[in-house]
PDB file of C-alpha atoms in Angstrom:
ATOM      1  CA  UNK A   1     119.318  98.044  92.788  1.00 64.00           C
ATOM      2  CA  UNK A   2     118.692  97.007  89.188  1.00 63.00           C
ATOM      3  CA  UNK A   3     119.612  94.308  87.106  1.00 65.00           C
ATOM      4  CA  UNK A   4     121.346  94.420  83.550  1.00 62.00           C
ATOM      5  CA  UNK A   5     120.748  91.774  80.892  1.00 63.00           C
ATOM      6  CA  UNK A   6     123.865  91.470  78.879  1.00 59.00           C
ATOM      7  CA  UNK A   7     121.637  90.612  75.530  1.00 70.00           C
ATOM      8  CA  UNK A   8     119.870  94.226  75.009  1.00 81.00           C
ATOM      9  CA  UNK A   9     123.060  96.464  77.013  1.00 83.00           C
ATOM     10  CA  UNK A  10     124.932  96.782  73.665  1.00 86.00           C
ATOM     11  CA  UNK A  11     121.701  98.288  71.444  1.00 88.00           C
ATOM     12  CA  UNK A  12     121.251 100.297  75.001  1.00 91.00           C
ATOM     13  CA  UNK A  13     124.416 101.765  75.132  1.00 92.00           C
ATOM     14  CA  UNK A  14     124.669 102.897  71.494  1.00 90.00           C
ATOM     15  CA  UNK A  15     121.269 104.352  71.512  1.00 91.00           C
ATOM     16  CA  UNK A  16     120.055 105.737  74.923  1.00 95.00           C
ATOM     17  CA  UNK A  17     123.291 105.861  76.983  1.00 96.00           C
ATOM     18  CA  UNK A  18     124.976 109.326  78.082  1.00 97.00           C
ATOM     19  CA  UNK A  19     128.138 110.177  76.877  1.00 97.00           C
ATOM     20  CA  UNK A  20     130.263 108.653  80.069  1.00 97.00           C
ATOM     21  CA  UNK A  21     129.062 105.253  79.201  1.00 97.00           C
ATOM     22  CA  UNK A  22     131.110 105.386  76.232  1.00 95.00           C
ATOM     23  CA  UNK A  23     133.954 107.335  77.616  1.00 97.00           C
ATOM     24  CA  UNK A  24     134.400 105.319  80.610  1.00 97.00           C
ATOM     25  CA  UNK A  25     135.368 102.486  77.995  1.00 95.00           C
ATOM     26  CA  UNK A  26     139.162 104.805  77.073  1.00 96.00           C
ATOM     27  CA  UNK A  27     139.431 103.994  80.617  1.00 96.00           C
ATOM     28  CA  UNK A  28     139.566 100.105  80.473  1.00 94.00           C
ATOM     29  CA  UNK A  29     142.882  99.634  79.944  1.00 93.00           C
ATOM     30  CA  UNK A  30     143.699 100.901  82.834  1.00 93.00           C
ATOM     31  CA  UNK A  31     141.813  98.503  85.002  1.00 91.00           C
ATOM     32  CA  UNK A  32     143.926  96.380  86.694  1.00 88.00           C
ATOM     33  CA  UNK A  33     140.846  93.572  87.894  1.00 92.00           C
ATOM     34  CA  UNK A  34     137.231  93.227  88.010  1.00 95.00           C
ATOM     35  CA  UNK A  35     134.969  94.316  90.480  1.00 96.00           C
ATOM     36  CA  UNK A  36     131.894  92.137  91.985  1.00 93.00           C
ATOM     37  CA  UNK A  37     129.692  94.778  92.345  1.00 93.00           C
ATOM     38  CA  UNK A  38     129.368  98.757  92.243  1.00 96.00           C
ATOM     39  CA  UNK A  39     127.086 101.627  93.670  1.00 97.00           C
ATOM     40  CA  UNK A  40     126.443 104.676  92.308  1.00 98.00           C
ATOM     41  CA  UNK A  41     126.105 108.002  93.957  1.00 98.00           C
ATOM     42  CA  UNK A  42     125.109 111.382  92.590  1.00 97.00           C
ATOM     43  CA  UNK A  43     126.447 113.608  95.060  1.00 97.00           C
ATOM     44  CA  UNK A  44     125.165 117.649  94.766  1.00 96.00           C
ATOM     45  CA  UNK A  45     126.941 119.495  97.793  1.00 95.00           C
ATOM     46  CA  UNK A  46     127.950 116.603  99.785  1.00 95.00           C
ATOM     47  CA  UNK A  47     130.748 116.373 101.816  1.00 93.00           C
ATOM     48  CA  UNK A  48     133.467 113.685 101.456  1.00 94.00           C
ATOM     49  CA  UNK A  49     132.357 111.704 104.547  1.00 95.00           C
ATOM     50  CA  UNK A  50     130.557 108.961 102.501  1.00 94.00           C
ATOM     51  CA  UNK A  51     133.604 108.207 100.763  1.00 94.00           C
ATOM     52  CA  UNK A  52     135.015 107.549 103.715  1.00 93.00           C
ATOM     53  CA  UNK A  53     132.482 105.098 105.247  1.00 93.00           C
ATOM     54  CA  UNK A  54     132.465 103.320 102.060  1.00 94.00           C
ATOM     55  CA  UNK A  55     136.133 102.840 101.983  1.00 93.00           C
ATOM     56  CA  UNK A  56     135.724 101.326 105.319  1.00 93.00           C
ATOM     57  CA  UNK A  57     132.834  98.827 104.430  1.00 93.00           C
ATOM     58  CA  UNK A  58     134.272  95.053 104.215  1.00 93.00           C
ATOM     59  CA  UNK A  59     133.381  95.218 100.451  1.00 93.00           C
ATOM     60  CA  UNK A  60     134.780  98.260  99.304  1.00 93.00           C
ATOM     61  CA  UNK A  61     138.061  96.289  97.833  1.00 93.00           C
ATOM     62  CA  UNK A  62     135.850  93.991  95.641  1.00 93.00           C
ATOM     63  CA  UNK A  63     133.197  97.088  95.074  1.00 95.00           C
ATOM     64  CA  UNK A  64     133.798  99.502  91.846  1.00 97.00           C
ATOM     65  CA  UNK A  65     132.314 102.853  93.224  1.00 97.00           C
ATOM     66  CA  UNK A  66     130.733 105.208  90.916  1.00 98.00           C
ATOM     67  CA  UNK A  67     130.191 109.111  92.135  1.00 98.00           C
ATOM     68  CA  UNK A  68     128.580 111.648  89.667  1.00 98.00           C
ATOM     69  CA  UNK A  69     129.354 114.987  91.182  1.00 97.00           C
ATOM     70  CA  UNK A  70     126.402 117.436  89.627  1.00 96.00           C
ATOM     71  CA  UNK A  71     124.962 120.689  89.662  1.00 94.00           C
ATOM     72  CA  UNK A  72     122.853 123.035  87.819  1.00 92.00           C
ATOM     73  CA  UNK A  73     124.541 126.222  85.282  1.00 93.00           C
ATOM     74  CA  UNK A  74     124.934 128.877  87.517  1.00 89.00           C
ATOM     75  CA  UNK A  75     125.522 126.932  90.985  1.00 88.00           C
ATOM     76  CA  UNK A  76     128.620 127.273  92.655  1.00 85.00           C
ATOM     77  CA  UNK A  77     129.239 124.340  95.879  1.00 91.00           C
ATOM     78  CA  UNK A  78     132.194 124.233  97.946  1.00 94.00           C
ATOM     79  CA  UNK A  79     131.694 120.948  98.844  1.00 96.00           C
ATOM     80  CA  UNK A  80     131.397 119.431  95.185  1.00 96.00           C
ATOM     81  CA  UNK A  81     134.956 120.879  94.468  1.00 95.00           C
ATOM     82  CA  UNK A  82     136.624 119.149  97.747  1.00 96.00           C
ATOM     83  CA  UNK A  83     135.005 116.218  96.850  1.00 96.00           C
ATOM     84  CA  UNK A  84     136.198 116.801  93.426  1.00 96.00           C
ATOM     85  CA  UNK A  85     140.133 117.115  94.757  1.00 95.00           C
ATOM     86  CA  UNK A  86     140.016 114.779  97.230  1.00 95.00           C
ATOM     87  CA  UNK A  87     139.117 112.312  94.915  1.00 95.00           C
ATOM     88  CA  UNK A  88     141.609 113.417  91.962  1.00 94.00           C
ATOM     89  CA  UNK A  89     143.928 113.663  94.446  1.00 94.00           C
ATOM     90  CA  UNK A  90     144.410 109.688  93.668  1.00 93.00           C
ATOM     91  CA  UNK A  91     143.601 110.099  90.205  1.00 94.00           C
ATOM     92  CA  UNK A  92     145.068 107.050  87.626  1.00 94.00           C
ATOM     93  CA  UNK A  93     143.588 108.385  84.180  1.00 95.00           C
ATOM     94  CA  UNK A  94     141.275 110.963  83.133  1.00 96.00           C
ATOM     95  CA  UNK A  95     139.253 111.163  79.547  1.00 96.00           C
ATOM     96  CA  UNK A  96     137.208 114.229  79.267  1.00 96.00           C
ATOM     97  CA  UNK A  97     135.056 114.519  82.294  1.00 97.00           C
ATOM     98  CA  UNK A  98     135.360 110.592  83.564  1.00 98.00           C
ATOM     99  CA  UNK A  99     138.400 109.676  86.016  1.00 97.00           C
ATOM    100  CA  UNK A 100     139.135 106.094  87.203  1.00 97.00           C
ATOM    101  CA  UNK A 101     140.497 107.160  91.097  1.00 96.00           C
ATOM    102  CA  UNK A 102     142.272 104.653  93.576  1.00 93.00           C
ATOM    103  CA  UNK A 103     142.294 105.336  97.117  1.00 87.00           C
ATOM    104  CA  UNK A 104     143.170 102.827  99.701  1.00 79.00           C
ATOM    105  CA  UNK A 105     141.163 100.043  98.292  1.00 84.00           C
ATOM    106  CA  UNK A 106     138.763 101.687  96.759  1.00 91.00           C
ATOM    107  CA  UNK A 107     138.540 101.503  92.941  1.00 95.00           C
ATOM    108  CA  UNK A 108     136.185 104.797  92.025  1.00 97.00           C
ATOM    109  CA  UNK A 109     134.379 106.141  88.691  1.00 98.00           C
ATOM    110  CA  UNK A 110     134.656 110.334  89.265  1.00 98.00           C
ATOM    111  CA  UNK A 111     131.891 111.990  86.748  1.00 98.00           C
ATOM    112  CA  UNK A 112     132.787 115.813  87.152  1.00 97.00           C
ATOM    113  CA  UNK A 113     129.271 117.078  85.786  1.00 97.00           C
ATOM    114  CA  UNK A 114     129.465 120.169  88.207  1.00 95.00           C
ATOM    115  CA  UNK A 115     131.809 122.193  86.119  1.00 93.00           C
ATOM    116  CA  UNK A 116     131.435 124.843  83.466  1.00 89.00           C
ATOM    117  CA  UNK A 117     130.425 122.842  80.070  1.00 90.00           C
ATOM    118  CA  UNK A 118     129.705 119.882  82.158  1.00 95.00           C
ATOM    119  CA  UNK A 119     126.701 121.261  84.077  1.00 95.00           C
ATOM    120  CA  UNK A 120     123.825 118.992  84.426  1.00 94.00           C
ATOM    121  CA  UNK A 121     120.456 120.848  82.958  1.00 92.00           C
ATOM    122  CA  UNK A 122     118.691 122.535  85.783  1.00 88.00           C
ATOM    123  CA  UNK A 123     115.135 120.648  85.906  1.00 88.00           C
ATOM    124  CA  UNK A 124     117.482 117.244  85.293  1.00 93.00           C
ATOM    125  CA  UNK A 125     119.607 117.265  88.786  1.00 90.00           C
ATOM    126  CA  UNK A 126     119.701 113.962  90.639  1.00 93.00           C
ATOM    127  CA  UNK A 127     117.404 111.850  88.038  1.00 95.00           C
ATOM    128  CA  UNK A 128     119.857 111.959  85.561  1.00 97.00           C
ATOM    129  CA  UNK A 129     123.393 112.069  87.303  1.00 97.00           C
ATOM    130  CA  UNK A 130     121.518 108.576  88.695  1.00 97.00           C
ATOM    131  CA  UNK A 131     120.927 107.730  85.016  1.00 98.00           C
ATOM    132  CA  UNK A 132     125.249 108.703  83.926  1.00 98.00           C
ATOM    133  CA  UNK A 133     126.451 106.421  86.708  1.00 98.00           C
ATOM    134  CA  UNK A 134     123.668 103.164  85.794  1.00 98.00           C
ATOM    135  CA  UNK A 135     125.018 103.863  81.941  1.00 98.00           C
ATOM    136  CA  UNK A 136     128.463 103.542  82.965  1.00 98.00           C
ATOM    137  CA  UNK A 137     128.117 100.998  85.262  1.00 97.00           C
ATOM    138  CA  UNK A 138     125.996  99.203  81.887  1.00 95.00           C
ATOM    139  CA  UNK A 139     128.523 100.054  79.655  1.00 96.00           C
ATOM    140  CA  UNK A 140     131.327  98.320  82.288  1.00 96.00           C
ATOM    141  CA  UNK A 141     129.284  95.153  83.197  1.00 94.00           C
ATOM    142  CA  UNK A 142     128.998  94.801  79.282  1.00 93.00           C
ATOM    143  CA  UNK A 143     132.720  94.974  78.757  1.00 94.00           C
ATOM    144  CA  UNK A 144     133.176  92.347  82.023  1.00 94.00           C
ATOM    145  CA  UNK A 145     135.007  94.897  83.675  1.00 96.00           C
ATOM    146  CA  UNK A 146     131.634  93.906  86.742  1.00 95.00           C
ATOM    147  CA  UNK A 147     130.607  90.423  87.600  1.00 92.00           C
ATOM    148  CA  UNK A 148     127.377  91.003  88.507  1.00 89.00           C
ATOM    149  CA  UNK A 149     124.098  92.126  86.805  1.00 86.00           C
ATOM    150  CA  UNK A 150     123.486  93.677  89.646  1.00 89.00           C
ATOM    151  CA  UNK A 151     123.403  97.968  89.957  1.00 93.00           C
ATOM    152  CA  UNK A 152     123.507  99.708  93.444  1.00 94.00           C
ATOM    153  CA  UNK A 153     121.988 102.795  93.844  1.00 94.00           C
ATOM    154  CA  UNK A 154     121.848 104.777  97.110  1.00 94.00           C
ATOM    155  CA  UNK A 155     123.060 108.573  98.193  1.00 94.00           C
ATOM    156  CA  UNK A 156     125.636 110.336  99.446  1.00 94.00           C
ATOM    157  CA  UNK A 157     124.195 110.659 103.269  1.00 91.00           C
ATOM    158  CA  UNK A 158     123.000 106.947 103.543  1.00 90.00           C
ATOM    159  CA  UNK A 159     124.866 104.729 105.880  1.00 89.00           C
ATOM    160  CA  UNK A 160     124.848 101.603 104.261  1.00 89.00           C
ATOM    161  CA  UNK A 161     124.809  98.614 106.784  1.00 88.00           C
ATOM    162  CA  UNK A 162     127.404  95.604 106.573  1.00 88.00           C
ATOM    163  CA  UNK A 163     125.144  93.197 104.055  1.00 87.00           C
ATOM    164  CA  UNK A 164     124.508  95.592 101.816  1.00 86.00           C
ATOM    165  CA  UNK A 165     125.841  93.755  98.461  1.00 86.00           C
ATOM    166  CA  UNK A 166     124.863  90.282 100.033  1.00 81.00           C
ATOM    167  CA  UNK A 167     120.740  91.222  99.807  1.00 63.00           C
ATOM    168  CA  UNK A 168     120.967  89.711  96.021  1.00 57.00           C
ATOM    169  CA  UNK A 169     122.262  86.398  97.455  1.00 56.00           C
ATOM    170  CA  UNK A 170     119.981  85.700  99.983  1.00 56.00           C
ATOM    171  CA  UNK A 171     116.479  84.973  97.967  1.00 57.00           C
ATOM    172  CA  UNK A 172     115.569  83.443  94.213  1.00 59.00           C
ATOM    173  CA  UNK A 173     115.871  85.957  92.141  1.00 60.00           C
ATOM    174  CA  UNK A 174     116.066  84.603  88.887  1.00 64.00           C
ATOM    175  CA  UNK A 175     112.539  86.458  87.900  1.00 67.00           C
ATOM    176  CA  UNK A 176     113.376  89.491  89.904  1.00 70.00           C
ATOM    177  CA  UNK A 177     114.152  93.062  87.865  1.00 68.00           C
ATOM    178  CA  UNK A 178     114.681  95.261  91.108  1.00 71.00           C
ATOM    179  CA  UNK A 179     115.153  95.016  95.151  1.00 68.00           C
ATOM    180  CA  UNK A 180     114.115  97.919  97.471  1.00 72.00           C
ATOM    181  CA  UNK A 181     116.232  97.851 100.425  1.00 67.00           C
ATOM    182  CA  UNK A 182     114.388  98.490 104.363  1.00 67.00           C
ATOM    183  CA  UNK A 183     115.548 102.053 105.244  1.00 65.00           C
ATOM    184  CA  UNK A 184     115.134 104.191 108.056  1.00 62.00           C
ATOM    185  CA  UNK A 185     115.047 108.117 107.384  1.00 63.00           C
ATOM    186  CA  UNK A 186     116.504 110.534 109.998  1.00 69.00           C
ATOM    187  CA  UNK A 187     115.320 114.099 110.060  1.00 69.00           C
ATOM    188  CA  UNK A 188     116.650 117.354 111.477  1.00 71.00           C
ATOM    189  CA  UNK A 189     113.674 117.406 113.554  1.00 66.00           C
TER     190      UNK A 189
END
């Protein structure tokens, strides 16, 4: 989780922010309220599962979710394009390759970087799909469209427990740039 300052996001956003972060802004009209916080998934050949759980977590209707669908040239993943039509299945508006998708109560940012032309540069995968959803959750928080500072970061197989978006509210962090969260990893083996 990192935190934006609203007095450097502009010069940001016009000189180191991707592409989306600009696009998402054609989008804003069609925001119908603002959102208190958001997470951001890259998701490479997942499966539409985490969706799912995140439309059932208790803050999913005040929650702006941001999924960056991504793969190298050359790669061709099943499971990015049903997580591509599921989600545009509920599609509102589209502006090149950013969608602003409502399902259930679930407001979500769709980044289709999986696609011919949209491709994400082979040695670049998850780093900078990461980077596309922080810019356009920047770019939003700058524009009021988020409440908080505050950027969630996480992947597509993490369960994320109950008090996820309340670990912000529970210490003085006034002087704080960045939380790690406690995790537990489960392997195959």
């Amino acid at each position: 989780m990192l935190r934006v300052r609203k007095n450097i996001v502009q010069q940001y956003i016009e000189k180191y922010a991707e592409q989306e972060a600009k696009t998402v802004l054609t989008l804003l009209p069609h925001f119908d309220k603002t959102f208190s916080q958001c997470l951001v998934i890259p998701a490479y050949d997942e499966e539409i599962e985490f969706i799912e759980r995140f439309i059932q977590h208790p803050d999913a209707p005040s929650s702006l979710l941001i999924v960056v669908v991504n793969q190298p040239p050359g790669v061709e993943t099943p499971h990015n394009i049903s997580l591509y039509e599921y989600c545009t299945k509920y599609r509102e508006s589209k502006n090149e390759n950013v969608s602003l998708c409502r399902t259930h109560s679930t407001n979500i940012i769709l980044v289709n970087r999986f696609q011919k032309n949209f491709c994400i540069p082979e040695k670049q995968g998850v780093g900078l799909a990461r980077k596309i959803g922080c810019d356009i959750a920047t770019s939003l928080y700058q524009n009021n469209v988020l409440t908080s500072s505050w950027i969630y970061c996480s992947d597509a197989d993490a369960h994320i427990p109950r008090n996820y978006f309340d670990r912000n509210t529970q210490v003085d962090n006034s002087h704080v740039g960045a939380f790690v969260f406690d995790f537990h990893h489960r392997g195959e083996d």
